[in-house]
Tab-separated table of C-alpha atoms in Angstrom:
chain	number	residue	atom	x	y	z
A	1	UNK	CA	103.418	47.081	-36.348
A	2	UNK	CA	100.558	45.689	-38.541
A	3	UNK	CA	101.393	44.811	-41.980
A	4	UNK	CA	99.438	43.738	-44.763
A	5	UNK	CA	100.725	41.837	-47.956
A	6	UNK	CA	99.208	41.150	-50.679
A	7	UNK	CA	99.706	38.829	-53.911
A	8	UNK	CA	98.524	37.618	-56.734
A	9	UNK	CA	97.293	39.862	-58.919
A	10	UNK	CA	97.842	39.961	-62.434
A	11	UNK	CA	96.464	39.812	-66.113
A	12	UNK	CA	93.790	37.544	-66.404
A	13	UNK	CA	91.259	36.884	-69.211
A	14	UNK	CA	87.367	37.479	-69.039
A	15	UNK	CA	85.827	34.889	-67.799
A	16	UNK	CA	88.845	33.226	-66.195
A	17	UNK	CA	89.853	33.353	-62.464
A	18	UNK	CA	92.077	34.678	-59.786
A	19	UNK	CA	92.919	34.028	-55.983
A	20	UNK	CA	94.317	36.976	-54.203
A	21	UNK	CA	96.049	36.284	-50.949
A	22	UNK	CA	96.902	38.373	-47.757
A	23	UNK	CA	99.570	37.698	-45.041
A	24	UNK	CA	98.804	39.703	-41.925
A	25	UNK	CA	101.013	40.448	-38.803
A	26	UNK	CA	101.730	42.389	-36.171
A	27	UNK	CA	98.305	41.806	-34.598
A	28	UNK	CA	96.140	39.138	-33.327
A	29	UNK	CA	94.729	37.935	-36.970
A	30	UNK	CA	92.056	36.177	-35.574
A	31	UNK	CA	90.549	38.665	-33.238
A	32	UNK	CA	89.854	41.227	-36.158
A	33	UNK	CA	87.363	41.199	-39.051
A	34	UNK	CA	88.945	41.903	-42.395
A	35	UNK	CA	88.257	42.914	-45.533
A	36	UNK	CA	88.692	43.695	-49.317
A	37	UNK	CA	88.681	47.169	-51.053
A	38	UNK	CA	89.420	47.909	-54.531
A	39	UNK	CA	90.442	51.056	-56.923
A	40	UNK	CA	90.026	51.248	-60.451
A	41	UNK	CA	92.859	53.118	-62.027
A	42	UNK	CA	92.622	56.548	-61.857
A	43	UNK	CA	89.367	56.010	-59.864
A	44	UNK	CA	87.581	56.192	-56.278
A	45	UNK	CA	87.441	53.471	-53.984
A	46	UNK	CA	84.719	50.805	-53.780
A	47	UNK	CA	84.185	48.060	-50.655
A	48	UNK	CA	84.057	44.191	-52.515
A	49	UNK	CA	83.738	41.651	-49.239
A	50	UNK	CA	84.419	41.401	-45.680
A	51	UNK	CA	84.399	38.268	-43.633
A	52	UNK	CA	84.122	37.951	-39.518
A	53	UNK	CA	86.959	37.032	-37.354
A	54	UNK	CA	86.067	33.380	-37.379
A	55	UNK	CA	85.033	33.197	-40.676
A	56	UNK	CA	81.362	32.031	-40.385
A	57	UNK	CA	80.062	35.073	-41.673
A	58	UNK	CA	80.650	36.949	-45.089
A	59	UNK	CA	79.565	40.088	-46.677
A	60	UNK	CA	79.396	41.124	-50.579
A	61	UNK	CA	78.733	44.154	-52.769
A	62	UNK	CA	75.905	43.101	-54.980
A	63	UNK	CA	78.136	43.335	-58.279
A	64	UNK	CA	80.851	40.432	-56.658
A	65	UNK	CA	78.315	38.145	-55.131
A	66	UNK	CA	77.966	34.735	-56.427
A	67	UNK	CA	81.506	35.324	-58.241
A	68	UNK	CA	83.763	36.300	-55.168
A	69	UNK	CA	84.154	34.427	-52.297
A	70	UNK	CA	86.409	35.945	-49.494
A	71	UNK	CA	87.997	33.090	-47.079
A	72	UNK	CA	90.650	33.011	-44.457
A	73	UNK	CA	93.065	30.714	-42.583
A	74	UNK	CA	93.597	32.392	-38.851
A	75	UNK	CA	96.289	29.522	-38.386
A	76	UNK	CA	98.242	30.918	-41.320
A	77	UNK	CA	97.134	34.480	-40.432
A	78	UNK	CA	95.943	34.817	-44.224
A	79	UNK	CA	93.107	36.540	-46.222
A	80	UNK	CA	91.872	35.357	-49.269
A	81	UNK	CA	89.736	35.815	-52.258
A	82	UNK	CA	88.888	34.020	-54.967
A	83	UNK	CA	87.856	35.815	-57.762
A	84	UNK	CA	85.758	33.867	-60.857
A	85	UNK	CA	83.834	34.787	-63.887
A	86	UNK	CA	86.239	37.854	-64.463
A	87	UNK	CA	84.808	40.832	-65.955
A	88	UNK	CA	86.893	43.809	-67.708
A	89	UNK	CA	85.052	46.098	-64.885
A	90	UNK	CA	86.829	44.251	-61.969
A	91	UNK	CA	90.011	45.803	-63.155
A	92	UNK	CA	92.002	47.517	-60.535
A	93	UNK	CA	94.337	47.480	-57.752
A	94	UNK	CA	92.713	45.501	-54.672
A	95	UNK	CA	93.215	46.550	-51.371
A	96	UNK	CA	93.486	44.064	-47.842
A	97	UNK	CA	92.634	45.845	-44.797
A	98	UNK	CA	91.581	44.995	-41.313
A	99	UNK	CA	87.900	45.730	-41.079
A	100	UNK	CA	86.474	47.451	-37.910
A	101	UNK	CA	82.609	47.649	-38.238
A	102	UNK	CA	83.629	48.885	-41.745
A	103	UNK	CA	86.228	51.537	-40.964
A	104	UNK	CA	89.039	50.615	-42.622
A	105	UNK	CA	92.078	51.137	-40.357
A	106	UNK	CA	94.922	49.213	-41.696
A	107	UNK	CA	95.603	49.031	-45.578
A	108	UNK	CA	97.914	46.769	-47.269
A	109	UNK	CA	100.191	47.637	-50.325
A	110	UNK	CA	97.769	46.505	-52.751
A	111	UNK	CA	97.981	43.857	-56.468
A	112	UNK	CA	96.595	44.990	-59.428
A	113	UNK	CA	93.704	42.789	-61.208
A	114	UNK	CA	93.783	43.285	-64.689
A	115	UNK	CA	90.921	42.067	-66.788
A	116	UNK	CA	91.760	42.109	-70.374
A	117	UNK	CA	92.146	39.657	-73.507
B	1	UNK	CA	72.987	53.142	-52.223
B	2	UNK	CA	74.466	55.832	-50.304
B	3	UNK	CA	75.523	58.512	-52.597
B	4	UNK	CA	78.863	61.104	-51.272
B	5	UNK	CA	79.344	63.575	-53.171
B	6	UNK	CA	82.751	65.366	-53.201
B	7	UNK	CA	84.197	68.365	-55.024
B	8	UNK	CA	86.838	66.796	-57.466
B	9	UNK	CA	89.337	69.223	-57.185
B	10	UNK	CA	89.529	71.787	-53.912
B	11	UNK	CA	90.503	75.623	-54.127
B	12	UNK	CA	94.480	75.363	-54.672
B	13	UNK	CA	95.891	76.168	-50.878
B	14	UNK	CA	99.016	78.158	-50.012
B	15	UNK	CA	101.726	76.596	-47.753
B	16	UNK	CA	100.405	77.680	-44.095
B	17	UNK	CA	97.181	78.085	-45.136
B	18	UNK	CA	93.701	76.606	-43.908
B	19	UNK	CA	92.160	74.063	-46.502
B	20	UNK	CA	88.674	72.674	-46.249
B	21	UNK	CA	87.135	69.715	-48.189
B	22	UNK	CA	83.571	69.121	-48.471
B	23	UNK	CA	81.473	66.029	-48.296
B	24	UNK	CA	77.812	66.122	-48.585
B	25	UNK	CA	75.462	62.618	-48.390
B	26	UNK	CA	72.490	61.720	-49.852
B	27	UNK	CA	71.118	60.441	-46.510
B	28	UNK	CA	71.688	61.359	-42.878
B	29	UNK	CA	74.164	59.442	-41.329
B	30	UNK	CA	72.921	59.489	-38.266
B	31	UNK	CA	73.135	56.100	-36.973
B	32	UNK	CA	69.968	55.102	-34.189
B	33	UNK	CA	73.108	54.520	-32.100
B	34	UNK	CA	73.601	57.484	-31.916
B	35	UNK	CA	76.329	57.665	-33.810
B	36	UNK	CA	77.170	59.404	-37.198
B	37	UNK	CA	79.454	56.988	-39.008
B	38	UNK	CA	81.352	59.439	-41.363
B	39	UNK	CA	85.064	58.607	-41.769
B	40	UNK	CA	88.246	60.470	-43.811
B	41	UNK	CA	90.851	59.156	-45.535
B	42	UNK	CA	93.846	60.229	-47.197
B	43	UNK	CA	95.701	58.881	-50.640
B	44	UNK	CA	98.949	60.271	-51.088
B	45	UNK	CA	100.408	59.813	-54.777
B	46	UNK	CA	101.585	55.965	-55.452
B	47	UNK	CA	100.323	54.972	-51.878
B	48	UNK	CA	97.436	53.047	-50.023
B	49	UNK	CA	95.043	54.982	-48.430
B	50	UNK	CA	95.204	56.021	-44.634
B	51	UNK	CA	92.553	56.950	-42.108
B	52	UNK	CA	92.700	60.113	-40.894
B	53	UNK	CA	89.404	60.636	-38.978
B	54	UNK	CA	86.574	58.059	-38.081
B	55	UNK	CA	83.235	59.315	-36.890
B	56	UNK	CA	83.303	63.136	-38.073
B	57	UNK	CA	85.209	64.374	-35.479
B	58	UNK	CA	88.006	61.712	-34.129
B	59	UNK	CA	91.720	61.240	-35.466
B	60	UNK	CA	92.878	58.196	-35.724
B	61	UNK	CA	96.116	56.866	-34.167
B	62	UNK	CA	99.126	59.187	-35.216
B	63	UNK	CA	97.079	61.570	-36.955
B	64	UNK	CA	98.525	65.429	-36.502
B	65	UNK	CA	95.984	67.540	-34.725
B	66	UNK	CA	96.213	69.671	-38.318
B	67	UNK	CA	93.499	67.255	-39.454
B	68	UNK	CA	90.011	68.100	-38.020
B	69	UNK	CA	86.784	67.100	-38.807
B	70	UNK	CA	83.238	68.452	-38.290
B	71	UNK	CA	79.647	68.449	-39.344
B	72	UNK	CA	76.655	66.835	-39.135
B	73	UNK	CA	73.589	64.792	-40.475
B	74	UNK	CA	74.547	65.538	-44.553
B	75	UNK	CA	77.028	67.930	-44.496
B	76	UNK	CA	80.558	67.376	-43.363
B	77	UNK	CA	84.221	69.239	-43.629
B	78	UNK	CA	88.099	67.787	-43.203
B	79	UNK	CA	89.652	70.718	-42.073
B	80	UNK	CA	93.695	71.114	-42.596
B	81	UNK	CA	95.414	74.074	-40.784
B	82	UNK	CA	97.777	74.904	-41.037
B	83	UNK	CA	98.958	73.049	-44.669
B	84	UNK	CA	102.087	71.636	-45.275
B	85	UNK	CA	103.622	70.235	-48.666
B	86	UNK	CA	103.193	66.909	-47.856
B	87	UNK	CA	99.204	66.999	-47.623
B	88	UNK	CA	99.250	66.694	-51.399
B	89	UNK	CA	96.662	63.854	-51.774
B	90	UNK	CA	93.322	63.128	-52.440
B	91	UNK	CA	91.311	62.798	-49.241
B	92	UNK	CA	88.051	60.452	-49.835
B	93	UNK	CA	84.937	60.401	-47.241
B	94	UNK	CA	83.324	57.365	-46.270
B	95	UNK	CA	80.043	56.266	-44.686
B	96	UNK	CA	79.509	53.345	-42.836
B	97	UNK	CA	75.902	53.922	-41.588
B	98	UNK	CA	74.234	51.692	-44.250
B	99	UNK	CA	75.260	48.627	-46.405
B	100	UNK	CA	77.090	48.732	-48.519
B	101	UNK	CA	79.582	51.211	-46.982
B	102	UNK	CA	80.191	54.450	-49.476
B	103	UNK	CA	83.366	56.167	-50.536
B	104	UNK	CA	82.764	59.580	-52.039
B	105	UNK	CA	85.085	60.044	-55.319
B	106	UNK	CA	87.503	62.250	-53.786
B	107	UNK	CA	88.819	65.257	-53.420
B	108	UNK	CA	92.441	66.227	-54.676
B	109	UNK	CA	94.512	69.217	-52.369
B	110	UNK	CA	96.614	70.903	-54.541
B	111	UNK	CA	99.118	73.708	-53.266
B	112	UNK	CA	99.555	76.992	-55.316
């Protein structure tokens, strides 16, 4: 069964920074892009980064690039992303999932980013 | 960007009943692949989201044959039939045809 996990999220100041982590199983990690989506409470869905199997390659919206930078480890089997330069607007619950040309198969439990002073 | 545009809040649906949700784009998503890369998901209450349908027409993995999807080009439909208590949720449609990938806002079933 493929399971998603991820952690740390939590209330963070503008301007500070945060590193969300994912711990995949039940599939072959490395074999699979994956990806980050986020929700902002009470709010639709937006796509922030995805990252090839191998991790040469990465992908940003425009409003996360040069502040987010999505990583993995495939020998831990873990997704990353390391948020900086915090901004009230990247407030919300973010989302690991296993990323298949952009359809968005497998979803973990979510964290919640809060962005607040 | 690619622009879905979904009807906030469908027609309340009877238990048994047919529901349709709409999702219209501001582009065809018609992919030179041939393709149309239109997905569905579904949010239940508290929960992640799930895919229900990838490329208009196809369940996904476990998916009851309820769920159906059609359309074409701009217009598309998730079509539930019959309904059953537990479809409460808000079903989002996604596009995958250009970068960045889309969600629409979502639509939220609600039974009468």
């Amino acid at each position: 069964e493929v399971q998603l996990v991820e952690s740390g999220g939590g209330l963070v100041q503008p301007g500070r920074s945060l590193k969300l982590s994912c711990a995949a199983s039940g599939f072959t990690f490395s074999n699979y892009y994956m990806a980050w989506v986020r929700q902002a409470p009470t709010k639709g869905l937006e796509w922030v980064a995805s990252i090839t199997n191998s991790g040469g390659s990465t992908y940003y919206r425009d409003s996360v690039k040069g502040r987010f930078t999505i990583s993995r480890d495939n020998a831990k089997s873990t997704l990353y992303l390391q948020m900086d330069s915090l901004r009230s607007e990247d407030t919300a619950t973010y989302y690991c999932t296993r990323d298949s040309s952009y359809r968005f198969a497998y979803w973990g439990q979510g964290t919640l980013v809060t962005v607040s002073s | 960007d690619v622009v879905l545009t979904q009807t906030l809040v469908a027609q309340p649906v009877r238990l048994g009943d047919q529901a349709s949700i709409s999702c219209r784009s501001s582009q065809s998503l018609v992919h030179s692949d041939g393709h149309t890369y239109l997905e569905w998901y579904l949010q239940k209450p508290g929960q992640s989201p799930q895919l229900l349908i990838y490329e208009v027409s196809n369940r996904f993995s476990g998916v009851p044959d309820r769920f159906s999807g059609s359309g074409s080009g701009t217009d598309f439909t998730l079509t539930i039939d019959p309904v059953e208590a537990d479809d409460t949720a808000t079903y989002f449609c996604q596009q995958s045809w250009n970068d960045p990938n889309t969600f629409g806002a979502g639509t939220k079933l609600e039974l009468k």
